mmCIF file with all atom_site columns, C-alpha atoms in Angstrom:
data_model
loop_
_atom_site.group_PDB
_atom_site.id
_atom_site.type_symbol
_atom_site.label_atom_id
_atom_site.label_alt_id
_atom_site.label_comp_id
_atom_site.label_asym_id
_atom_site.label_entity_id
_atom_site.label_seq_id
_atom_site.pdbx_PDB_ins_code
_atom_site.Cartn_x
_atom_site.Cartn_y
_atom_site.Cartn_z
_atom_site.occupancy
_atom_site.B_iso_or_equiv
_atom_site.pdbx_formal_charge
_atom_site.auth_seq_id
_atom_site.auth_comp_id
_atom_site.auth_asym_id
_atom_site.auth_atom_id
_atom_site.pdbx_PDB_model_num
ATOM 1   C CA . GLU A 1 1   ? -2.216  3.788   -19.118 1.00 96.00 ? 1   GLU A CA 1
ATOM 2   C CA . VAL A 1 2   ? -3.184  3.762   -15.279 1.00 97.00 ? 2   VAL A CA 1
ATOM 3   C CA . GLN A 1 3   ? -0.996  6.770   -13.490 1.00 98.00 ? 3   GLN A CA 1
ATOM 4   C CA . LEU A 1 4   ? -1.671  8.452   -9.990  1.00 98.00 ? 4   LEU A CA 1
ATOM 5   C CA . VAL A 1 5   ? 0.360   11.456  -9.778  1.00 98.00 ? 5   VAL A CA 1
ATOM 6   C CA . GLN A 1 6   ? 0.674   13.258  -6.084  1.00 98.00 ? 6   GLN A CA 1
ATOM 7   C CA . SER A 1 7   ? 1.237   17.221  -5.787  1.00 98.00 ? 7   SER A CA 1
ATOM 8   C CA . GLY A 1 8   ? 4.962   17.948  -4.280  1.00 98.00 ? 8   GLY A CA 1
ATOM 9   C CA . ALA A 1 9   ? 6.754   17.736  -1.747  1.00 98.00 ? 9   ALA A CA 1
ATOM 10  C CA . GLU A 1 10  ? 5.688   20.207  1.680   1.00 98.00 ? 10  GLU A CA 1
ATOM 11  C CA . VAL A 1 11  ? 7.443   21.609  4.322   1.00 98.00 ? 11  VAL A CA 1
ATOM 12  C CA . LYS A 1 12  ? 5.321   22.993  7.120   1.00 98.00 ? 12  LYS A CA 1
ATOM 13  C CA . LYS A 1 13  ? 5.397   24.195  10.315  1.00 98.00 ? 13  LYS A CA 1
ATOM 14  C CA . PRO A 1 14  ? 3.275   22.605  13.484  1.00 98.00 ? 14  PRO A CA 1
ATOM 15  C CA . GLY A 1 15  ? -0.668  23.916  13.598  1.00 97.00 ? 15  GLY A CA 1
ATOM 16  C CA . GLU A 1 16  ? -0.419  24.399  10.241  1.00 98.00 ? 16  GLU A CA 1
ATOM 17  C CA . SER A 1 17  ? -2.943  23.159  7.908   1.00 98.00 ? 17  SER A CA 1
ATOM 18  C CA . LEU A 1 18  ? -2.347  21.358  4.347   1.00 98.00 ? 18  LEU A CA 1
ATOM 19  C CA . LYS A 1 19  ? -4.085  19.211  1.646   1.00 98.00 ? 19  LYS A CA 1
ATOM 20  C CA . ILE A 1 20  ? -2.371  16.974  -1.128  1.00 98.00 ? 20  ILE A CA 1
ATOM 21  C CA . SER A 1 21  ? -3.714  15.406  -3.935  1.00 98.00 ? 21  SER A CA 1
ATOM 22  C CA . CYS A 1 22  ? -3.502  12.258  -6.310  1.00 98.00 ? 22  CYS A CA 1
ATOM 23  C CA . LYS A 1 23  ? -4.375  12.966  -9.787  1.00 98.00 ? 23  LYS A CA 1
ATOM 24  C CA . GLY A 1 24  ? -5.888  9.669   -11.892 1.00 98.00 ? 24  GLY A CA 1
ATOM 25  C CA . SER A 1 25  ? -6.176  9.148   -15.208 1.00 97.00 ? 25  SER A CA 1
ATOM 26  C CA . GLY A 1 26  ? -5.814  6.417   -17.866 1.00 97.00 ? 26  GLY A CA 1
ATOM 27  C CA . TYR A 1 27  ? -8.987  4.805   -16.438 1.00 97.00 ? 27  TYR A CA 1
ATOM 28  C CA . ARG A 1 28  ? -12.270 5.640   -15.123 1.00 97.00 ? 28  ARG A CA 1
ATOM 29  C CA . PHE A 1 29  ? -11.909 7.128   -11.701 1.00 97.00 ? 29  PHE A CA 1
ATOM 30  C CA . ASN A 1 30  ? -15.091 7.314   -10.491 1.00 96.00 ? 30  ASN A CA 1
ATOM 31  C CA . SER A 1 31  ? -15.378 3.282   -10.697 1.00 95.00 ? 31  SER A CA 1
ATOM 32  C CA . TYR A 1 32  ? -12.569 2.660   -8.557  1.00 96.00 ? 32  TYR A CA 1
ATOM 33  C CA . TRP A 1 33  ? -11.678 3.354   -4.603  1.00 96.00 ? 33  TRP A CA 1
ATOM 34  C CA . ILE A 1 34  ? -8.532  4.923   -3.896  1.00 97.00 ? 34  ILE A CA 1
ATOM 35  C CA . GLY A 1 35  ? -6.111  4.715   -0.926  1.00 97.00 ? 35  GLY A CA 1
ATOM 36  C CA . TRP A 1 36  ? -3.650  6.520   0.767   1.00 98.00 ? 36  TRP A CA 1
ATOM 37  C CA . VAL A 1 37  ? -0.405  4.894   2.502   1.00 98.00 ? 37  VAL A CA 1
ATOM 38  C CA . ARG A 1 38  ? 1.990   6.241   4.813   1.00 98.00 ? 38  ARG A CA 1
ATOM 39  C CA . GLN A 1 39  ? 4.702   5.760   5.471   1.00 98.00 ? 39  GLN A CA 1
ATOM 40  C CA . MET A 1 40  ? 7.169   7.210   8.145   1.00 98.00 ? 40  MET A CA 1
ATOM 41  C CA . PRO A 1 41  ? 10.907  8.288   8.176   1.00 97.00 ? 41  PRO A CA 1
ATOM 42  C CA . GLY A 1 42  ? 12.677  4.406   7.872   1.00 96.00 ? 42  GLY A CA 1
ATOM 43  C CA . LYS A 1 43  ? 9.325   2.654   8.859   1.00 97.00 ? 43  LYS A CA 1
ATOM 44  C CA . GLY A 1 44  ? 6.876   0.432   6.989   1.00 98.00 ? 44  GLY A CA 1
ATOM 45  C CA . LEU A 1 45  ? 3.548   1.249   5.052   1.00 98.00 ? 45  LEU A CA 1
ATOM 46  C CA . GLU A 1 46  ? 0.740   2.035   7.310   1.00 97.00 ? 46  GLU A CA 1
ATOM 47  C CA . TRP A 1 47  ? -2.974  2.112   5.579   1.00 97.00 ? 47  TRP A CA 1
ATOM 48  C CA . MET A 1 48  ? -4.839  5.003   6.445   1.00 97.00 ? 48  MET A CA 1
ATOM 49  C CA . GLY A 1 49  ? -8.166  4.996   4.372   1.00 96.00 ? 49  GLY A CA 1
ATOM 50  C CA . ASN A 1 50  ? -9.551  4.273   0.854   1.00 96.00 ? 50  ASN A CA 1
ATOM 51  C CA . ILE A 1 51  ? -12.192 6.765   -0.778  1.00 96.00 ? 51  ILE A CA 1
ATOM 52  C CA . TYR A 1 52  ? -14.862 5.466   -3.749  1.00 96.00 ? 52  TYR A CA 1
ATOM 53  C CA . PRO A 1 53  ? -15.063 8.464   -5.668  1.00 96.00 ? 53  PRO A CA 1
ATOM 54  C CA . GLY A 1 54  ? -18.368 7.387   -7.758  1.00 94.00 ? 54  GLY A CA 1
ATOM 55  C CA . ASP A 1 55  ? -19.912 8.284   -3.890  1.00 94.00 ? 55  ASP A CA 1
ATOM 56  C CA . SER A 1 56  ? -16.968 9.889   -1.674  1.00 95.00 ? 56  SER A CA 1
ATOM 57  C CA . ASP A 1 57  ? -17.900 6.829   0.769   1.00 95.00 ? 57  ASP A CA 1
ATOM 58  C CA . THR A 1 58  ? -14.796 6.252   2.702   1.00 95.00 ? 58  THR A CA 1
ATOM 59  C CA . THR A 1 59  ? -13.333 4.097   5.326   1.00 94.00 ? 59  THR A CA 1
ATOM 60  C CA . TYR A 1 60  ? -10.339 5.133   7.858   1.00 95.00 ? 60  TYR A CA 1
ATOM 61  C CA . SER A 1 61  ? -8.483  3.235   9.389   1.00 95.00 ? 61  SER A CA 1
ATOM 62  C CA . PRO A 1 62  ? -9.370  3.014   12.913  1.00 92.00 ? 62  PRO A CA 1
ATOM 63  C CA . SER A 1 63  ? -5.592  4.165   14.378  1.00 90.00 ? 63  SER A CA 1
ATOM 64  C CA . LEU A 1 64  ? -6.247  7.327   12.192  1.00 88.00 ? 64  LEU A CA 1
ATOM 65  C CA . GLN A 1 65  ? -9.801  8.135   11.873  1.00 81.00 ? 65  GLN A CA 1
ATOM 66  C CA . GLY A 1 66  ? -10.305 12.118  12.972  1.00 86.00 ? 66  GLY A CA 1
ATOM 67  C CA . GLN A 1 67  ? -6.725  12.760  12.436  1.00 94.00 ? 67  GLN A CA 1
ATOM 68  C CA . VAL A 1 68  ? -7.185  13.233  8.279   1.00 97.00 ? 68  VAL A CA 1
ATOM 69  C CA . THR A 1 69  ? -9.797  13.993  5.856   1.00 97.00 ? 69  THR A CA 1
ATOM 70  C CA . ILE A 1 70  ? -9.819  11.898  2.703   1.00 98.00 ? 70  ILE A CA 1
ATOM 71  C CA . SER A 1 71  ? -11.690 13.517  -0.382  1.00 98.00 ? 71  SER A CA 1
ATOM 72  C CA . VAL A 1 72  ? -12.133 13.740  -3.796  1.00 98.00 ? 72  VAL A CA 1
ATOM 73  C CA . ASP A 1 73  ? -13.229 16.207  -6.275  1.00 97.00 ? 73  ASP A CA 1
ATOM 74  C CA . ARG A 1 74  ? -14.871 14.115  -9.606  1.00 97.00 ? 74  ARG A CA 1
ATOM 75  C CA . SER A 1 75  ? -14.732 16.912  -12.015 1.00 97.00 ? 75  SER A CA 1
ATOM 76  C CA . ILE A 1 76  ? -11.319 16.762  -12.010 1.00 97.00 ? 76  ILE A CA 1
ATOM 77  C CA . SER A 1 77  ? -10.510 13.159  -10.841 1.00 98.00 ? 77  SER A CA 1
ATOM 78  C CA . THR A 1 78  ? -8.349  13.758  -7.690  1.00 98.00 ? 78  THR A CA 1
ATOM 79  C CA . ALA A 1 79  ? -8.269  12.718  -4.546  1.00 98.00 ? 79  ALA A CA 1
ATOM 80  C CA . TYR A 1 80  ? -6.840  14.710  -1.797  1.00 98.00 ? 80  TYR A CA 1
ATOM 81  C CA . LEU A 1 81  ? -5.687  13.917  1.661   1.00 98.00 ? 81  LEU A CA 1
ATOM 82  C CA . GLN A 1 82  ? -5.702  16.503  4.464   1.00 98.00 ? 82  GLN A CA 1
ATOM 83  C CA . TRP A 1 83  ? -4.732  17.640  7.966   1.00 98.00 ? 83  TRP A CA 1
ATOM 84  C CA . SER A 1 84  ? -5.901  20.550  9.508   1.00 97.00 ? 84  SER A CA 1
ATOM 85  C CA . SER A 1 85  ? -3.626  21.267  12.246  1.00 97.00 ? 85  SER A CA 1
ATOM 86  C CA . LEU A 1 86  ? -0.124  19.430  11.430  1.00 98.00 ? 86  LEU A CA 1
ATOM 87  C CA . LYS A 1 87  ? 2.403   17.893  14.368  1.00 97.00 ? 87  LYS A CA 1
ATOM 88  C CA . ALA A 1 88  ? 6.148   17.179  14.144  1.00 98.00 ? 88  ALA A CA 1
ATOM 89  C CA . SER A 1 89  ? 5.021   13.085  13.592  1.00 97.00 ? 89  SER A CA 1
ATOM 90  C CA . ASP A 1 90  ? 3.129   14.018  10.563  1.00 98.00 ? 90  ASP A CA 1
ATOM 91  C CA . THR A 1 91  ? 6.489   13.977  9.062   1.00 98.00 ? 91  THR A CA 1
ATOM 92  C CA . ALA A 1 92  ? 6.166   10.561  6.140   1.00 98.00 ? 92  ALA A CA 1
ATOM 93  C CA . MET A 1 93  ? 5.947   10.102  2.628   1.00 98.00 ? 93  MET A CA 1
ATOM 94  C CA . TYR A 1 94  ? 2.499   10.237  1.542   1.00 98.00 ? 94  TYR A CA 1
ATOM 95  C CA . TYR A 1 95  ? 1.669   7.856   -1.618  1.00 98.00 ? 95  TYR A CA 1
ATOM 96  C CA . CYS A 1 96  ? -2.377  7.061   -3.252  1.00 98.00 ? 96  CYS A CA 1
ATOM 97  C CA . ALA A 1 97  ? -2.819  3.902   -4.742  1.00 98.00 ? 97  ALA A CA 1
ATOM 98  C CA . ARG A 1 98  ? -5.784  2.714   -6.461  1.00 98.00 ? 98  ARG A CA 1
ATOM 99  C CA . ARG A 1 99  ? -7.539  -0.315  -5.336  1.00 96.00 ? 99  ARG A CA 1
ATOM 100 C CA . ALA A 1 100 ? -8.152  -3.391  -7.367  1.00 92.00 ? 100 ALA A CA 1
ATOM 101 C CA . ALA A 1 101 ? -11.859 -3.129  -9.318  1.00 88.00 ? 101 ALA A CA 1
ATOM 102 C CA . GLY A 1 102 ? -14.309 -5.484  -6.735  1.00 85.00 ? 102 GLY A CA 1
ATOM 103 C CA . TYR A 1 103 ? -15.364 -5.966  -3.088  1.00 84.00 ? 103 TYR A CA 1
ATOM 104 C CA . CYS A 1 104 ? -12.924 -6.254  -0.752  1.00 85.00 ? 104 CYS A CA 1
ATOM 105 C CA . SER A 1 105 ? -14.762 -9.528  0.673   1.00 81.00 ? 105 SER A CA 1
ATOM 106 C CA . GLY A 1 106 ? -14.272 -10.896 -2.523  1.00 84.00 ? 106 GLY A CA 1
ATOM 107 C CA . GLY A 1 107 ? -10.571 -10.219 -2.736  1.00 85.00 ? 107 GLY A CA 1
ATOM 108 C CA . SER A 1 108 ? -10.216 -7.222  -4.286  1.00 90.00 ? 108 SER A CA 1
ATOM 109 C CA . CYS A 1 109 ? -9.017  -5.176  -1.639  1.00 93.00 ? 109 CYS A CA 1
ATOM 110 C CA . TYR A 1 110 ? -5.073  -4.578  -2.802  1.00 97.00 ? 110 TYR A CA 1
ATOM 111 C CA . PHE A 1 111 ? -3.198  -1.688  -4.575  1.00 97.00 ? 111 PHE A CA 1
ATOM 112 C CA . GLU A 1 112 ? -2.841  -2.055  -8.521  1.00 97.00 ? 112 GLU A CA 1
ATOM 113 C CA . TYR A 1 113 ? -1.047  1.176   -8.605  1.00 98.00 ? 113 TYR A CA 1
ATOM 114 C CA . TRP A 1 114 ? 0.603   3.280   -6.951  1.00 98.00 ? 114 TRP A CA 1
ATOM 115 C CA . GLY A 1 115 ? 1.649   7.073   -6.924  1.00 98.00 ? 115 GLY A CA 1
ATOM 116 C CA . GLN A 1 116 ? 5.143   8.807   -7.163  1.00 98.00 ? 116 GLN A CA 1
ATOM 117 C CA . GLY A 1 117 ? 4.475   9.437   -3.362  1.00 98.00 ? 117 GLY A CA 1
ATOM 118 C CA . THR A 1 118 ? 4.445   13.374  -1.724  1.00 98.00 ? 118 THR A CA 1
ATOM 119 C CA . LEU A 1 119 ? 7.090   14.127  0.767   1.00 98.00 ? 119 LEU A CA 1
ATOM 120 C CA . VAL A 1 120 ? 5.112   15.891  3.665   1.00 98.00 ? 120 VAL A CA 1
ATOM 121 C CA . THR A 1 121 ? 8.257   17.887  6.005   1.00 98.00 ? 121 THR A CA 1
ATOM 122 C CA . VAL A 1 122 ? 6.491   18.927  9.473   1.00 98.00 ? 122 VAL A CA 1
ATOM 123 C CA . SER A 1 123 ? 9.282   21.341  11.336  1.00 97.00 ? 123 SER A CA 1
ATOM 124 C CA . SER A 1 124 ? 9.398   24.476  13.518  1.00 96.00 ? 124 SER A CA 1
ATOM 125 C CA . SER B 2 1   ? -6.118  -4.404  16.863  1.00 74.00 ? 1   SER B CA 1
ATOM 126 C CA . TYR B 2 2   ? -5.397  -7.320  13.946  1.00 83.00 ? 2   TYR B CA 1
ATOM 127 C CA . GLU B 2 3   ? -1.248  -7.313  13.135  1.00 92.00 ? 3   GLU B CA 1
ATOM 128 C CA . LEU B 2 4   ? 0.302   -8.832  10.741  1.00 96.00 ? 4   LEU B CA 1
ATOM 129 C CA . THR B 2 5   ? 3.568   -10.372 11.284  1.00 98.00 ? 5   THR B CA 1
ATOM 130 C CA . GLN B 2 6   ? 6.709   -10.511 9.030   1.00 98.00 ? 6   GLN B CA 1
ATOM 131 C CA . PRO B 2 7   ? 10.921  -10.844 9.891   1.00 98.00 ? 7   PRO B CA 1
ATOM 132 C CA . PRO B 2 8   ? 12.798  -8.150  10.008  1.00 98.00 ? 8   PRO B CA 1
ATOM 133 C CA . SER B 2 9   ? 14.863  -9.086  7.556   1.00 98.00 ? 9   SER B CA 1
ATOM 134 C CA . VAL B 2 10  ? 16.175  -12.501 5.777   1.00 98.00 ? 10  VAL B CA 1
ATOM 135 C CA . SER B 2 11  ? 19.520  -12.815 3.911   1.00 98.00 ? 11  SER B CA 1
ATOM 136 C CA . VAL B 2 12  ? 20.270  -15.637 0.860   1.00 98.00 ? 12  VAL B CA 1
ATOM 137 C CA . SER B 2 13  ? 23.057  -15.837 -1.744  1.00 97.00 ? 13  SER B CA 1
ATOM 138 C CA . PRO B 2 14  ? 22.501  -15.511 -5.040  1.00 97.00 ? 14  PRO B CA 1
ATOM 139 C CA . GLY B 2 15  ? 20.937  -17.719 -6.709  1.00 97.00 ? 15  GLY B CA 1
ATOM 140 C CA . GLN B 2 16  ? 19.456  -19.722 -3.472  1.00 97.00 ? 16  GLN B CA 1
ATOM 141 C CA . THR B 2 17  ? 15.767  -19.310 -2.723  1.00 98.00 ? 17  THR B CA 1
ATOM 142 C CA . ALA B 2 18  ? 13.933  -16.435 -0.256  1.00 98.00 ? 18  ALA B CA 1
ATOM 143 C CA . ARG B 2 19  ? 11.147  -17.359 1.987   1.00 98.00 ? 19  ARG B CA 1
ATOM 144 C CA . ILE B 2 20  ? 9.777   -14.640 3.566   1.00 98.00 ? 20  ILE B CA 1
ATOM 145 C CA . THR B 2 21  ? 6.692   -15.671 5.538   1.00 98.00 ? 21  THR B CA 1
ATOM 146 C CA . CYS B 2 22  ? 3.791   -13.467 7.347   1.00 98.00 ? 22  CYS B CA 1
ATOM 147 C CA . SER B 2 23  ? 1.092   -14.292 9.805   1.00 97.00 ? 23  SER B CA 1
ATOM 148 C CA . GLY B 2 24  ? -1.630  -13.819 10.905  1.00 95.00 ? 24  GLY B CA 1
ATOM 149 C CA . ASP B 2 25  ? -5.185  -14.870 12.487  1.00 93.00 ? 25  ASP B CA 1
ATOM 150 C CA . ALA B 2 26  ? -7.340  -14.273 9.260   1.00 90.00 ? 26  ALA B CA 1
ATOM 151 C CA . LEU B 2 27  ? -5.517  -15.225 6.825   1.00 93.00 ? 27  LEU B CA 1
ATOM 152 C CA . PRO B 2 28  ? -7.102  -18.547 6.540   1.00 92.00 ? 28  PRO B CA 1
ATOM 153 C CA . LYS B 2 29  ? -10.202 -16.440 5.504   1.00 92.00 ? 29  LYS B CA 1
ATOM 154 C CA . GLN B 2 30  ? -9.087  -13.533 4.105   1.00 93.00 ? 30  GLN B CA 1
ATOM 155 C CA . TYR B 2 31  ? -6.631  -13.201 0.927   1.00 95.00 ? 31  TYR B CA 1
ATOM 156 C CA . ALA B 2 32  ? -3.277  -12.069 1.575   1.00 96.00 ? 32  ALA B CA 1
ATOM 157 C CA . TYR B 2 33  ? -1.101  -9.540  -0.953  1.00 98.00 ? 33  TYR B CA 1
ATOM 158 C CA . TRP B 2 34  ? 2.541   -9.040  -1.556  1.00 98.00 ? 34  TRP B CA 1
ATOM 159 C CA . TYR B 2 35  ? 4.767   -5.621  -2.434  1.00 98.00 ? 35  TYR B CA 1
ATOM 160 C CA . GLN B 2 36  ? 8.067   -5.393  -3.655  1.00 98.00 ? 36  GLN B CA 1
ATOM 161 C CA . GLN B 2 37  ? 9.719   -1.559  -2.337  1.00 98.00 ? 37  GLN B CA 1
ATOM 162 C CA . LYS B 2 38  ? 12.957  -0.449  -3.676  1.00 98.00 ? 38  LYS B CA 1
ATOM 163 C CA . PRO B 2 39  ? 15.294  2.263   -1.905  1.00 96.00 ? 39  PRO B CA 1
ATOM 164 C CA . GLY B 2 40  ? 13.259  5.543   -2.821  1.00 96.00 ? 40  GLY B CA 1
ATOM 165 C CA . GLN B 2 41  ? 10.551  3.974   -4.972  1.00 98.00 ? 41  GLN B CA 1
ATOM 166 C CA . ALA B 2 42  ? 6.613   3.526   -4.430  1.00 98.00 ? 42  ALA B CA 1
ATOM 167 C CA . PRO B 2 43  ? 5.566   -0.707  -3.965  1.00 98.00 ? 43  PRO B CA 1
ATOM 168 C CA . VAL B 2 44  ? 4.726   -2.792  -6.646  1.00 98.00 ? 44  VAL B CA 1
ATOM 169 C CA . LEU B 2 45  ? 2.299   -5.303  -6.636  1.00 98.00 ? 45  LEU B CA 1
ATOM 170 C CA . LEU B 2 46  ? 3.820   -8.688  -6.948  1.00 98.00 ? 46  LEU B CA 1
ATOM 171 C CA . ILE B 2 47  ? 1.222   -11.309 -5.650  1.00 98.00 ? 47  ILE B CA 1
ATOM 172 C CA . TYR B 2 48  ? -2.478  -10.563 -5.274  1.00 96.00 ? 48  TYR B CA 1
ATOM 173 C CA . LYS B 2 49  ? -5.194  -13.440 -4.034  1.00 95.00 ? 49  LYS B CA 1
ATOM 174 C CA . ASP B 2 50  ? -2.340  -15.303 -1.841  1.00 96.00 ? 50  ASP B CA 1
ATOM 175 C CA . THR B 2 51  ? -0.445  -16.794 -4.966  1.00 97.00 ? 51  THR B CA 1
ATOM 176 C CA . GLU B 2 52  ? -1.362  -14.856 -8.055  1.00 97.00 ? 52  GLU B CA 1
ATOM 177 C CA . ARG B 2 53  ? 1.292   -13.344 -9.642  1.00 97.00 ? 53  ARG B CA 1
ATOM 178 C CA . SER B 2 54  ? 0.992   -9.656  -10.941 1.00 96.00 ? 54  SER B CA 1
ATOM 179 C CA . SER B 2 55  ? 1.771   -8.586  -14.511 1.00 93.00 ? 55  SER B CA 1
ATOM 180 C CA . GLU B 2 56  ? 4.917   -8.203  -15.736 1.00 92.00 ? 56  GLU B CA 1
ATOM 181 C CA . ILE B 2 57  ? 6.333   -9.888  -12.376 1.00 97.00 ? 57  ILE B CA 1
ATOM 182 C CA . PRO B 2 58  ? 8.665   -12.777 -13.117 1.00 97.00 ? 58  PRO B CA 1
ATOM 183 C CA . GLU B 2 59  ? 8.233   -16.279 -12.322 1.00 97.00 ? 59  GLU B CA 1
ATOM 184 C CA . ARG B 2 60  ? 10.756  -16.262 -9.756  1.00 97.00 ? 60  ARG B CA 1
ATOM 185 C CA . PHE B 2 61  ? 8.165   -14.627 -7.944  1.00 98.00 ? 61  PHE B CA 1
ATOM 186 C CA . SER B 2 62  ? 5.436   -17.165 -6.118  1.00 98.00 ? 62  SER B CA 1
ATOM 187 C CA . GLY B 2 63  ? 3.488   -16.986 -3.120  1.00 98.00 ? 63  GLY B CA 1
ATOM 188 C CA . SER B 2 64  ? 1.485   -19.726 -1.039  1.00 97.00 ? 64  SER B CA 1
ATOM 189 C CA . THR B 2 65  ? -1.132  -20.656 1.594   1.00 97.00 ? 65  THR B CA 1
ATOM 190 C CA . SER B 2 66  ? -0.894  -22.524 4.719   1.00 95.00 ? 66  SER B CA 1
ATOM 191 C CA . GLY B 2 67  ? -3.069  -21.794 7.858   1.00 95.00 ? 67  GLY B CA 1
ATOM 192 C CA . THR B 2 68  ? -2.437  -18.905 9.329   1.00 96.00 ? 68  THR B CA 1
ATOM 193 C CA . THR B 2 69  ? 0.749   -18.008 7.348   1.00 97.00 ? 69  THR B CA 1
ATOM 194 C CA . VAL B 2 70  ? 1.429   -16.883 3.888   1.00 98.00 ? 70  VAL B CA 1
ATOM 195 C CA . THR B 2 71  ? 4.992   -17.055 2.050   1.00 98.00 ? 71  THR B CA 1
ATOM 196 C CA . LEU B 2 72  ? 6.143   -15.123 -0.347  1.00 98.00 ? 72  LEU B CA 1
ATOM 197 C CA . THR B 2 73  ? 8.889   -17.564 -2.161  1.00 98.00 ? 73  THR B CA 1
ATOM 198 C CA . ILE B 2 74  ? 11.538  -15.744 -4.849  1.00 98.00 ? 74  ILE B CA 1
ATOM 199 C CA . SER B 2 75  ? 13.559  -18.749 -7.043  1.00 98.00 ? 75  SER B CA 1
ATOM 200 C CA . GLY B 2 76  ? 17.089  -18.139 -7.521  1.00 97.00 ? 76  GLY B CA 1
ATOM 201 C CA . VAL B 2 77  ? 17.291  -14.519 -5.937  1.00 98.00 ? 77  VAL B CA 1
ATOM 202 C CA . GLN B 2 78  ? 19.322  -11.883 -8.089  1.00 97.00 ? 78  GLN B CA 1
ATOM 203 C CA . ALA B 2 79  ? 20.685  -9.210  -6.748  1.00 97.00 ? 79  ALA B CA 1
ATOM 204 C CA . GLU B 2 80  ? 17.657  -6.360  -8.216  1.00 97.00 ? 80  GLU B CA 1
ATOM 205 C CA . ASP B 2 81  ? 15.605  -8.880  -5.818  1.00 98.00 ? 81  ASP B CA 1
ATOM 206 C CA . GLU B 2 82  ? 16.976  -6.180  -2.754  1.00 98.00 ? 82  GLU B CA 1
ATOM 207 C CA . ALA B 2 83  ? 14.545  -4.473  -1.397  1.00 98.00 ? 83  ALA B CA 1
ATOM 208 C CA . ASP B 2 84  ? 12.002  -4.669  1.265   1.00 98.00 ? 84  ASP B CA 1
ATOM 209 C CA . TYR B 2 85  ? 8.853   -6.583  0.976   1.00 98.00 ? 85  TYR B CA 1
ATOM 210 C CA . TYR B 2 86  ? 5.741   -5.821  2.578   1.00 98.00 ? 86  TYR B CA 1
ATOM 211 C CA . CYS B 2 87  ? 3.076   -8.633  2.972   1.00 98.00 ? 87  CYS B CA 1
ATOM 212 C CA . GLN B 2 88  ? -1.033  -7.065  3.080   1.00 98.00 ? 88  GLN B CA 1
ATOM 213 C CA . SER B 2 89  ? -4.038  -8.330  3.728   1.00 96.00 ? 89  SER B CA 1
ATOM 214 C CA . VAL B 2 90  ? -7.996  -7.161  5.736   1.00 94.00 ? 90  VAL B CA 1
ATOM 215 C CA . ASP B 2 91  ? -9.550  -7.656  9.018   1.00 90.00 ? 91  ASP B CA 1
ATOM 216 C CA . SER B 2 92  ? -11.854 -10.450 9.580   1.00 86.00 ? 92  SER B CA 1
ATOM 217 C CA . SER B 2 93  ? -14.711 -8.359  8.459   1.00 87.00 ? 93  SER B CA 1
ATOM 218 C CA . ALA B 2 94  ? -12.964 -6.986  5.659   1.00 86.00 ? 94  ALA B CA 1
ATOM 219 C CA . THR B 2 95  ? -13.209 -3.424  6.514   1.00 87.00 ? 95  THR B CA 1
ATOM 220 C CA . SER B 2 96  ? -9.864  -2.472  7.412   1.00 92.00 ? 96  SER B CA 1
ATOM 221 C CA . MET B 2 97  ? -6.796  -3.104  5.595   1.00 95.00 ? 97  MET B CA 1
ATOM 222 C CA . MET B 2 98  ? -3.243  -3.579  7.157   1.00 96.00 ? 98  MET B CA 1
ATOM 223 C CA . PHE B 2 99  ? 0.101   -4.285  5.994   1.00 97.00 ? 99  PHE B CA 1
ATOM 224 C CA . GLY B 2 100 ? 2.540   -6.073  7.896   1.00 98.00 ? 100 GLY B CA 1
ATOM 225 C CA . GLY B 2 101 ? 6.070   -4.939  9.393   1.00 98.00 ? 101 GLY B CA 1
ATOM 226 C CA . GLY B 2 102 ? 8.288   -5.642  6.271   1.00 98.00 ? 102 GLY B CA 1
ATOM 227 C CA . THR B 2 103 ? 11.079  -7.657  5.489   1.00 98.00 ? 103 THR B CA 1
ATOM 228 C CA . LYS B 2 104 ? 14.487  -7.057  4.014   1.00 98.00 ? 104 LYS B CA 1
ATOM 229 C CA . LEU B 2 105 ? 15.317  -9.280  1.858   1.00 98.00 ? 105 LEU B CA 1
ATOM 230 C CA . THR B 2 106 ? 19.352  -9.194  1.724   1.00 98.00 ? 106 THR B CA 1
ATOM 231 C CA . VAL B 2 107 ? 21.563  -10.534 -1.017  1.00 97.00 ? 107 VAL B CA 1
ATOM 232 C CA . LEU B 2 108 ? 24.668  -11.828 0.368   1.00 94.00 ? 108 LEU B CA 1
#
């Protein structure tokens, strides 16, 4: 059974750093893109970026590039989303999700499996 | 930047048919996908490649496409279908993913 298990809720102050995680199991972790999706309070879903664990190839949303870093540790089948300096506007639920196998250009650019979400609250 | 446009809300009585649209200039060339999200839960994939139903999704959910608009149709709506629905696609170069703004389905 495919599972994505995310780290627990975080409460941080503006300016602090943070790294949240997403551990995959039940499938070949290195062979499927993992994406991160933001959902601000009361708002819709926003794609942040994807990483391919096999070679750490990463794509970011143009609107979020430079604001977050997506990484992976293949040895423990875990993907990460990190911030170097949080802002209050980073307060949101963050989901990781596994993309379908195949190329985006071939119609496989969607998320089949989702983690349970990590709530990040940034407040002074 | 490329956007997908959905109506903010759709209301329907139980047993009726709900149609949720999603418009985008690249949709004639790129596939669309649909997700359902209930309060406090992660999204669930409903439809992929415009019309293919994901596993274990009831047959009352279907997808269709026409030009720059894709449509999620829920036939015989049930109270449990009340949720937010999101379309998702990619830009014309298939490098960036994006979601529509979401549609809140209310079952009257």
